[in-house]
C-alpha positions as YAML, in Angstrom:
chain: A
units: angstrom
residues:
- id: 1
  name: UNK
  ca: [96.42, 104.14, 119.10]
- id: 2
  name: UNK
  ca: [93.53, 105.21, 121.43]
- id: 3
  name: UNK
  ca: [92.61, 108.36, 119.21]
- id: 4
  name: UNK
  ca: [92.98, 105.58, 116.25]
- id: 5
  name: UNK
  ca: [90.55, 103.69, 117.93]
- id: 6
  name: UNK
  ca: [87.73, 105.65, 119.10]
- id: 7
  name: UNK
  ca: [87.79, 108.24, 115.87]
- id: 8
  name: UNK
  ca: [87.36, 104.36, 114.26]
- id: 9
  name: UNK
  ca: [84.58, 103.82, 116.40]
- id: 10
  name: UNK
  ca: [82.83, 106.91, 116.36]
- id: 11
  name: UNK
  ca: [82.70, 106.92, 112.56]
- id: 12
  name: UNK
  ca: [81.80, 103.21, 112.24]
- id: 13
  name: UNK
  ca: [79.14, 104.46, 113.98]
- id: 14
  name: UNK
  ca: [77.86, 107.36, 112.01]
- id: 15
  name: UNK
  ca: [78.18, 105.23, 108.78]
- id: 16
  name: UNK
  ca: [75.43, 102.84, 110.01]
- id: 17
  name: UNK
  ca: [73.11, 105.71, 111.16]
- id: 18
  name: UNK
  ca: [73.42, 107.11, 107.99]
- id: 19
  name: UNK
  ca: [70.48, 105.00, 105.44]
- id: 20
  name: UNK
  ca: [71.60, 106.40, 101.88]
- id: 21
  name: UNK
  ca: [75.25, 105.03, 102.22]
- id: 22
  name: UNK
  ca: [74.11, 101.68, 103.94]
- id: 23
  name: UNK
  ca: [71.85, 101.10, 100.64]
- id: 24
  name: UNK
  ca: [74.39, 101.92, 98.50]
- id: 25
  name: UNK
  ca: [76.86, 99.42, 99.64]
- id: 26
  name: UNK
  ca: [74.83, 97.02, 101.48]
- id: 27
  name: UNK
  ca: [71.23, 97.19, 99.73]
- id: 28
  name: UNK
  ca: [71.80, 98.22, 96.21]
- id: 29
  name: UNK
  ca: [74.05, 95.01, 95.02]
- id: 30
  name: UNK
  ca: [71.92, 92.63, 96.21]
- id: 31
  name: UNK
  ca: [68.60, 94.09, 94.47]
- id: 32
  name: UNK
  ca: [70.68, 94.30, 91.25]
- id: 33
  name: UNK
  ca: [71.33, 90.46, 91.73]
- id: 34
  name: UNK
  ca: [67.59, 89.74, 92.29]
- id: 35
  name: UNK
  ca: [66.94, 91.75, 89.40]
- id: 36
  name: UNK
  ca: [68.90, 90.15, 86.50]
- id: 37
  name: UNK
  ca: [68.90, 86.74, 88.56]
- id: 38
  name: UNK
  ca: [65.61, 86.63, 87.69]
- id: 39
  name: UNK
  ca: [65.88, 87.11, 84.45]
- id: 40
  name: UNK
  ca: [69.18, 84.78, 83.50]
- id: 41
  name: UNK
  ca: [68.95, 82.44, 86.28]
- id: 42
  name: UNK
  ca: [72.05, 80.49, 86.74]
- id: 43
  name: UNK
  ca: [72.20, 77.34, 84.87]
- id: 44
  name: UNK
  ca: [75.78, 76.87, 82.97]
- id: 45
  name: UNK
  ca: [76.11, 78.67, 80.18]
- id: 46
  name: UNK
  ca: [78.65, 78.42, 77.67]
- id: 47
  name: UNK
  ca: [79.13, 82.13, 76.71]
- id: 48
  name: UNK
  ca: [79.95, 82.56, 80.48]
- id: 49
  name: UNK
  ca: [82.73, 79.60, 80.51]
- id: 50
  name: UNK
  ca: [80.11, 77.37, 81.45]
- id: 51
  name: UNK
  ca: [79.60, 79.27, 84.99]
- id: 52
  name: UNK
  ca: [75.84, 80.32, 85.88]
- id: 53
  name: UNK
  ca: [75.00, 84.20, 84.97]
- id: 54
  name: UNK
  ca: [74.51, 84.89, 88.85]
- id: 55
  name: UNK
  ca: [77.84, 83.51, 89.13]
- id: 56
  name: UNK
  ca: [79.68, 85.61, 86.68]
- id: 57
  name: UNK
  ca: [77.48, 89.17, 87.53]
- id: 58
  name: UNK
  ca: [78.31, 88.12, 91.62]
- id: 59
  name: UNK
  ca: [82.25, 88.21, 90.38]
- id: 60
  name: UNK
  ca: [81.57, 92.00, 89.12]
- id: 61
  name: UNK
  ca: [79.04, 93.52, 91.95]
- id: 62
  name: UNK
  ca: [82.54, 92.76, 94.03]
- id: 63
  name: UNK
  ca: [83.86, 95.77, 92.19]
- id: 64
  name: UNK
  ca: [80.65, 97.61, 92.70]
- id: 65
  name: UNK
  ca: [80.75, 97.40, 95.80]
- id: 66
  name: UNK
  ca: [84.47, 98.78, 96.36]
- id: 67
  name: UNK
  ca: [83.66, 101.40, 93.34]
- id: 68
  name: UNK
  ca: [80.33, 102.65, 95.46]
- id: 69
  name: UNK
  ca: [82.87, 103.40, 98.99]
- id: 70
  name: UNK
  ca: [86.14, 104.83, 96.93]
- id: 71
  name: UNK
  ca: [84.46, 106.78, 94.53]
- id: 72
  name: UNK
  ca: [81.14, 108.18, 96.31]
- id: 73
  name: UNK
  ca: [81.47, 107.37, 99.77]
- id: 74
  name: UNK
  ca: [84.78, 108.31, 101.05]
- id: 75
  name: UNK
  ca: [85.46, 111.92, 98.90]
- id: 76
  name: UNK
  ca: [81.74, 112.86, 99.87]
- id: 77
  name: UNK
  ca: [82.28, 111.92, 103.78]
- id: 78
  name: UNK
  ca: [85.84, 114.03, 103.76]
- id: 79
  name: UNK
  ca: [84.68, 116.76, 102.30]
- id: 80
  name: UNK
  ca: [81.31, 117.27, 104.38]
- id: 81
  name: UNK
  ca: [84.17, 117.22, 107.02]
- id: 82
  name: UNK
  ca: [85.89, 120.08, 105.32]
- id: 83
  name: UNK
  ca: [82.74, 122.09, 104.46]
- id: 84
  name: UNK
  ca: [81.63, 121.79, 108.22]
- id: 85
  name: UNK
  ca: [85.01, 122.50, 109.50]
- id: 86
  name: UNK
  ca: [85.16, 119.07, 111.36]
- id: 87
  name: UNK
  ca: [88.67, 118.40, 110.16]
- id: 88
  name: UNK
  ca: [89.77, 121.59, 111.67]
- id: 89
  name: UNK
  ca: [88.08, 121.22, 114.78]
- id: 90
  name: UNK
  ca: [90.50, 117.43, 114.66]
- id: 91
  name: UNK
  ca: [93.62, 119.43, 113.89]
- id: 92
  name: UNK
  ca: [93.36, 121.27, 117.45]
- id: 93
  name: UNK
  ca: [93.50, 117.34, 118.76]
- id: 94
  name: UNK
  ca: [96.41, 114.91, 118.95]
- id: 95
  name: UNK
  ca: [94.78, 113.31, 116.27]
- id: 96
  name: UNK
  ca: [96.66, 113.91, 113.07]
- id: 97
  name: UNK
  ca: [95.87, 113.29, 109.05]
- id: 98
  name: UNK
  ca: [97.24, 110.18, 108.85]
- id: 99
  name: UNK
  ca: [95.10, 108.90, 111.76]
- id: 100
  name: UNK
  ca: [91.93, 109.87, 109.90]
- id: 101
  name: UNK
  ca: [92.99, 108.25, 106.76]
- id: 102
  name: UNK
  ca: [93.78, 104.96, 108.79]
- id: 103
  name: UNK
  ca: [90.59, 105.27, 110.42]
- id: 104
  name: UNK
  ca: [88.45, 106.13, 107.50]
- id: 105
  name: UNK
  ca: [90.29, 102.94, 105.55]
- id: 106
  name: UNK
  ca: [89.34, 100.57, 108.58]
- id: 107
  name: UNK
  ca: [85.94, 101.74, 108.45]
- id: 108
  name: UNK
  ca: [85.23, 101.67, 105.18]
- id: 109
  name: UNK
  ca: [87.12, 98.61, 104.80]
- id: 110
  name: UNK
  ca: [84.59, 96.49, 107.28]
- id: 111
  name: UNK
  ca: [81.68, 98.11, 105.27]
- id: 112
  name: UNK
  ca: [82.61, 96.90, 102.28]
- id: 113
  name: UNK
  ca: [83.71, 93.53, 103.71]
- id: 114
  name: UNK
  ca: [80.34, 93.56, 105.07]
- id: 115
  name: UNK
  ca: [78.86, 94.39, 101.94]
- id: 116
  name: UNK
  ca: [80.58, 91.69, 100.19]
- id: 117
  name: UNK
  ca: [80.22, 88.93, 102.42]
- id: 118
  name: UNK
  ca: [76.01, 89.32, 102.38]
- id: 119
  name: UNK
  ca: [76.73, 89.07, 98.41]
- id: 120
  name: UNK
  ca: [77.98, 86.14, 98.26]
- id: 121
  name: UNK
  ca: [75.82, 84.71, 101.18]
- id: 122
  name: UNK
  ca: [72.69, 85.56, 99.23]
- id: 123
  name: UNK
  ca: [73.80, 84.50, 96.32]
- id: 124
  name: UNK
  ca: [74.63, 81.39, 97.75]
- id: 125
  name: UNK
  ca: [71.12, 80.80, 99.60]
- id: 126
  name: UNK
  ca: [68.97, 81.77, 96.83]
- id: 127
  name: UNK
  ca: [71.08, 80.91, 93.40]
- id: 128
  name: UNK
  ca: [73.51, 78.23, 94.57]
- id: 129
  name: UNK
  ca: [76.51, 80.49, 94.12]
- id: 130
  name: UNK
  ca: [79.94, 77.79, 93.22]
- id: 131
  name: UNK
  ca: [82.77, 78.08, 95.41]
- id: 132
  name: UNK
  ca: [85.43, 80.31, 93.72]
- id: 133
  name: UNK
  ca: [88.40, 78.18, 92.38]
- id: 134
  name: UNK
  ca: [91.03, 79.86, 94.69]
- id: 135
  name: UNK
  ca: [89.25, 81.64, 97.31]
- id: 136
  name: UNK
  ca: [92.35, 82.78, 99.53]
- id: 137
  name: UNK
  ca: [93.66, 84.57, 96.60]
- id: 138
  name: UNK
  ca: [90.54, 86.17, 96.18]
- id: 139
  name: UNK
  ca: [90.95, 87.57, 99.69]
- id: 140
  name: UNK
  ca: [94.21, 88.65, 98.71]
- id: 141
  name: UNK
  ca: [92.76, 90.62, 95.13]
- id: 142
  name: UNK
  ca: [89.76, 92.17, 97.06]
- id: 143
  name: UNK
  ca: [92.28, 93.72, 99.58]
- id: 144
  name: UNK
  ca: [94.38, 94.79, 97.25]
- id: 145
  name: UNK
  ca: [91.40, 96.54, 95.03]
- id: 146
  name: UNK
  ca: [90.14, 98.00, 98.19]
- id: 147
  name: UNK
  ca: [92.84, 99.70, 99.32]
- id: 148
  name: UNK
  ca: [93.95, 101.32, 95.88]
- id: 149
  name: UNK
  ca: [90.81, 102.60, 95.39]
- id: 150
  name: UNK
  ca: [90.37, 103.85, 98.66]
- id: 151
  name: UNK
  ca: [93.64, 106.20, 98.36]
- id: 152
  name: UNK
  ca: [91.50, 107.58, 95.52]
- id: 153
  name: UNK
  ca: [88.98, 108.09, 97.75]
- id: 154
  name: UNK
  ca: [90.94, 110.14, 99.65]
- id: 155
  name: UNK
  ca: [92.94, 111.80, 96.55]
- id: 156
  name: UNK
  ca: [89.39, 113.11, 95.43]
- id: 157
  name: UNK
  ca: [88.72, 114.29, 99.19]
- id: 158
  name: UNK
  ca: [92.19, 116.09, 99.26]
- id: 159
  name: UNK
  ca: [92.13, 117.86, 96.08]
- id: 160
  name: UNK
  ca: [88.14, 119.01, 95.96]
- id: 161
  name: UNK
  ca: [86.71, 121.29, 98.97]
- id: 162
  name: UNK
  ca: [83.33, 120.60, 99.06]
- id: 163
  name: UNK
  ca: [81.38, 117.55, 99.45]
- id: 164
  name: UNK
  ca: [79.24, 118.42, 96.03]
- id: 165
  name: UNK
  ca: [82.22, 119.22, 94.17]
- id: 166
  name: UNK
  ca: [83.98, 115.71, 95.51]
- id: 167
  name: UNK
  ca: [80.38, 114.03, 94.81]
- id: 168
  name: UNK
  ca: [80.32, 115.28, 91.07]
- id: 169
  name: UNK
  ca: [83.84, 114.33, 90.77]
- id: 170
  name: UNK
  ca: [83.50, 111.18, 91.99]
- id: 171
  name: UNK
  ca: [80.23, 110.29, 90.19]
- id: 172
  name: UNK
  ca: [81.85, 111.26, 86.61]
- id: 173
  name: UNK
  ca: [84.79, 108.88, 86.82]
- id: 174
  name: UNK
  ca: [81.95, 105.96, 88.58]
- id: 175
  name: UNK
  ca: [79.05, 105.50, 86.72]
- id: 176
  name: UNK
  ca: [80.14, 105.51, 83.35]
- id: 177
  name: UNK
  ca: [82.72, 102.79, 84.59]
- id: 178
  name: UNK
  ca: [79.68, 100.98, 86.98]
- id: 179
  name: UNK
  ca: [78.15, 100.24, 83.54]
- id: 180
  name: UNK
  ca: [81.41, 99.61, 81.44]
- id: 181
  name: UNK
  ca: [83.44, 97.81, 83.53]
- id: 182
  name: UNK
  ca: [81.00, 94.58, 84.22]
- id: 183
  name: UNK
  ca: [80.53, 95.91, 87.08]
- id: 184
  name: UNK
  ca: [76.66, 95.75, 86.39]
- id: 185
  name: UNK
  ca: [76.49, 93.62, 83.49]
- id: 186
  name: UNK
  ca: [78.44, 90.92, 82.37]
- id: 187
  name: UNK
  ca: [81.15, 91.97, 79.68]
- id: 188
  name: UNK
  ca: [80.99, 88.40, 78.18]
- id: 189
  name: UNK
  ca: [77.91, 90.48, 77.05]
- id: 190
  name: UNK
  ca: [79.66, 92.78, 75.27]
- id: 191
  name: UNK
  ca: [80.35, 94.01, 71.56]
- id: 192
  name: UNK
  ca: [83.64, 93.21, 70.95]
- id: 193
  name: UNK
  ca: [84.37, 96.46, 69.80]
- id: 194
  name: UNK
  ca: [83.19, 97.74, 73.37]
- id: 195
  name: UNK
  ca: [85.28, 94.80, 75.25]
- id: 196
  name: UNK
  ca: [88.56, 96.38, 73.80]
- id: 197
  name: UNK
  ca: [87.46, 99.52, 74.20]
- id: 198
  name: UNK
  ca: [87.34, 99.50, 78.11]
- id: 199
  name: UNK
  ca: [89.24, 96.76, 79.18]
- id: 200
  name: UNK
  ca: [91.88, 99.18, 80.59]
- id: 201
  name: UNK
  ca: [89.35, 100.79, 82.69]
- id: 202
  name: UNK
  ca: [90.17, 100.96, 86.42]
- id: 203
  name: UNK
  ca: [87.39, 98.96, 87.43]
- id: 204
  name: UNK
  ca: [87.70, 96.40, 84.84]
- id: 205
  name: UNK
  ca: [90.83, 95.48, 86.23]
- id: 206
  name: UNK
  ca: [89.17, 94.89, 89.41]
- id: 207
  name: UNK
  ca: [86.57, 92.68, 87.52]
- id: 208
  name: UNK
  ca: [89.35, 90.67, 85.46]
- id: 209
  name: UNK
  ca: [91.51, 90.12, 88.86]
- id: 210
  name: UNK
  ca: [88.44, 88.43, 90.67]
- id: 211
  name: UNK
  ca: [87.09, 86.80, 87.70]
- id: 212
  name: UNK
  ca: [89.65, 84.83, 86.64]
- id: 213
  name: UNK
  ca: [90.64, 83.77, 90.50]
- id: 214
  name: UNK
  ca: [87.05, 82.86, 90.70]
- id: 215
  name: UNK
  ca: [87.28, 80.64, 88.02]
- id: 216
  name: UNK
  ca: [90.48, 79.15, 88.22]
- id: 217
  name: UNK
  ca: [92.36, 81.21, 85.84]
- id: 218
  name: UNK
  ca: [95.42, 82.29, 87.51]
- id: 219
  name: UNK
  ca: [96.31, 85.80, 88.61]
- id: 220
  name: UNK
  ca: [96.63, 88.21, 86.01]
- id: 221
  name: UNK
  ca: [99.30, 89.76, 86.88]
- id: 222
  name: UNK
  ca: [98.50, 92.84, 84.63]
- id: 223
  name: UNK
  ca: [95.41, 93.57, 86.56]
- id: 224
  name: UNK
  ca: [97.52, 93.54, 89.86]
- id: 225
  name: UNK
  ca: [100.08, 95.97, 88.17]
- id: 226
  name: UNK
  ca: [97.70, 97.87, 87.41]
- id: 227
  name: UNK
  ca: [95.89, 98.23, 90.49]
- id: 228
  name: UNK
  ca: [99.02, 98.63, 92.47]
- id: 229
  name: UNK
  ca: [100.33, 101.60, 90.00]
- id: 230
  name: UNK
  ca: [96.89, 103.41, 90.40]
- id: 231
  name: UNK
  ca: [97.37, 103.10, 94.71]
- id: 232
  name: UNK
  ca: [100.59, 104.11, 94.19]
- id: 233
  name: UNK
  ca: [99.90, 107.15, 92.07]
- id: 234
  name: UNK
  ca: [97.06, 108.40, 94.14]
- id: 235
  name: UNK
  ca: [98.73, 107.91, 97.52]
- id: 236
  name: UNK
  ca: [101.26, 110.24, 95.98]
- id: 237
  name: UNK
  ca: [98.92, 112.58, 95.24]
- id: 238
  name: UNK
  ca: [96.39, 112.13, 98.36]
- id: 239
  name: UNK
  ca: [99.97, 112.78, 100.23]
- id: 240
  name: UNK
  ca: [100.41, 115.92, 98.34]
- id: 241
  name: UNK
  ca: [97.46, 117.28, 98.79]
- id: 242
  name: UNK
  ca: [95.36, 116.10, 101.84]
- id: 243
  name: UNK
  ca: [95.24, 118.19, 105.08]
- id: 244
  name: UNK
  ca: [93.12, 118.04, 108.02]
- id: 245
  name: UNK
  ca: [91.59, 121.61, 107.61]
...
């Protein structure tokens, strides 16, 4: 528990001396909020199930967020540790793989609570954010998002060498979801055609779990089977294939 704690420490640490990654998870979703804010405002809208456009693109920037650490931050920090030969230099300690992982999950895991929390306390202050419809439940879907996408965080990390490599990787399966998932842009917005079409994306699972808790639709329980077989799948594989070395 003591290695647990201070490897937490150290890297909680090194996360907030590092500028690009604090944008990125704690900067970037808030200027995308002032930007189409300003333009759609929040006033009810119909096409949005009479919930405010800052309301509805809030819902999605919560998968933005966890995209932004499982898909760019994580693989990118783990294999800079590889490339350097920092997770070697760990192996000749007591503390072992499963210790990093831990650590890297708490870690990450405040960051992106952190993340999400100034959301939704900006969007509050300067749009009049509504109160989800079952916010415990949200808790619940957020953690659950989090931590499968995090174990393909580390999936990435275990199967790619290099921190370029991992960063390539990882930017091919994000952005072309960041922009079809909602997680940028409302998919109430949508073709119809292009609804279908990506609805089974990963991400848009995390969009339909916390939209529909937000707005008092139930939990769908196909986005939480989904989610759950995706953590399942890559822990297998991130169990397979991750070493400290």
């Amino acid at each position: 528990m003591r290695g647990l704690r201070m490897l937490t420490l150290s890297e909680f640490k090194l996360f907030i001396r590092e500028p690009a990654a604090a944008f990125f998870t704690l900067a970037f979703p808030l200027i995308l909020l002032f930007v189409f804010g300003s333009i759609f405002g929040n006033d009810r809208d119909p096409d949005f199930g009479n919930w405010g456009a800052a309301d509805v693109m809030v819902q999605g920037y919560i998968g933005l967020i966890i995209g932004t650490v499982a898909f760019m931050g994580i693989p990118v920090t783990i294999g800079s540790y590889r490339q350097y030969g920092i997770l070697k230099w760990l192996r000749a300690t007591p503390v072992t793989s499963p210790t990093v992982i831990v650590a890297h999950i708490i870690v990450n895991g405040i960051v992106t609570g952190m993340g999400t929390m100034l959301l939704l306390i900006v969007g509050r202050l300067v749009y009049g954010l509504r109160t989800p419809e079952a916010p415990f439940a949200l808790v619940g879907a957020w953690l659950l998002s989090y931590l499968s996408f995090s174990v393909v965080g580390f999936t990435l990390a275990g199967i790619f060498s290099t921190a370029r490599t991992a960063q390539a990787v990882g930017s091919a399966i994000y952005f072309p979801q960041m922009f079809l998932s909602g997680a940028s842009f409302p998919r109430e917005l949508f073709p119809d055609g292009l609804e279908r079409a990506t609805r089974f994306l990963p991400m848009t699972q995390i969009n339909i779990l916390v939209s529909d808790l937000w707005r008092g639709d139930g939990l769908n329980w196909i986005a939480v089977m989904s989610l759950s077989l995706i953590g399942m799948a890559a822990a297998v594989i991130a169990f397979r294939y991750f070493r400290c070395e």
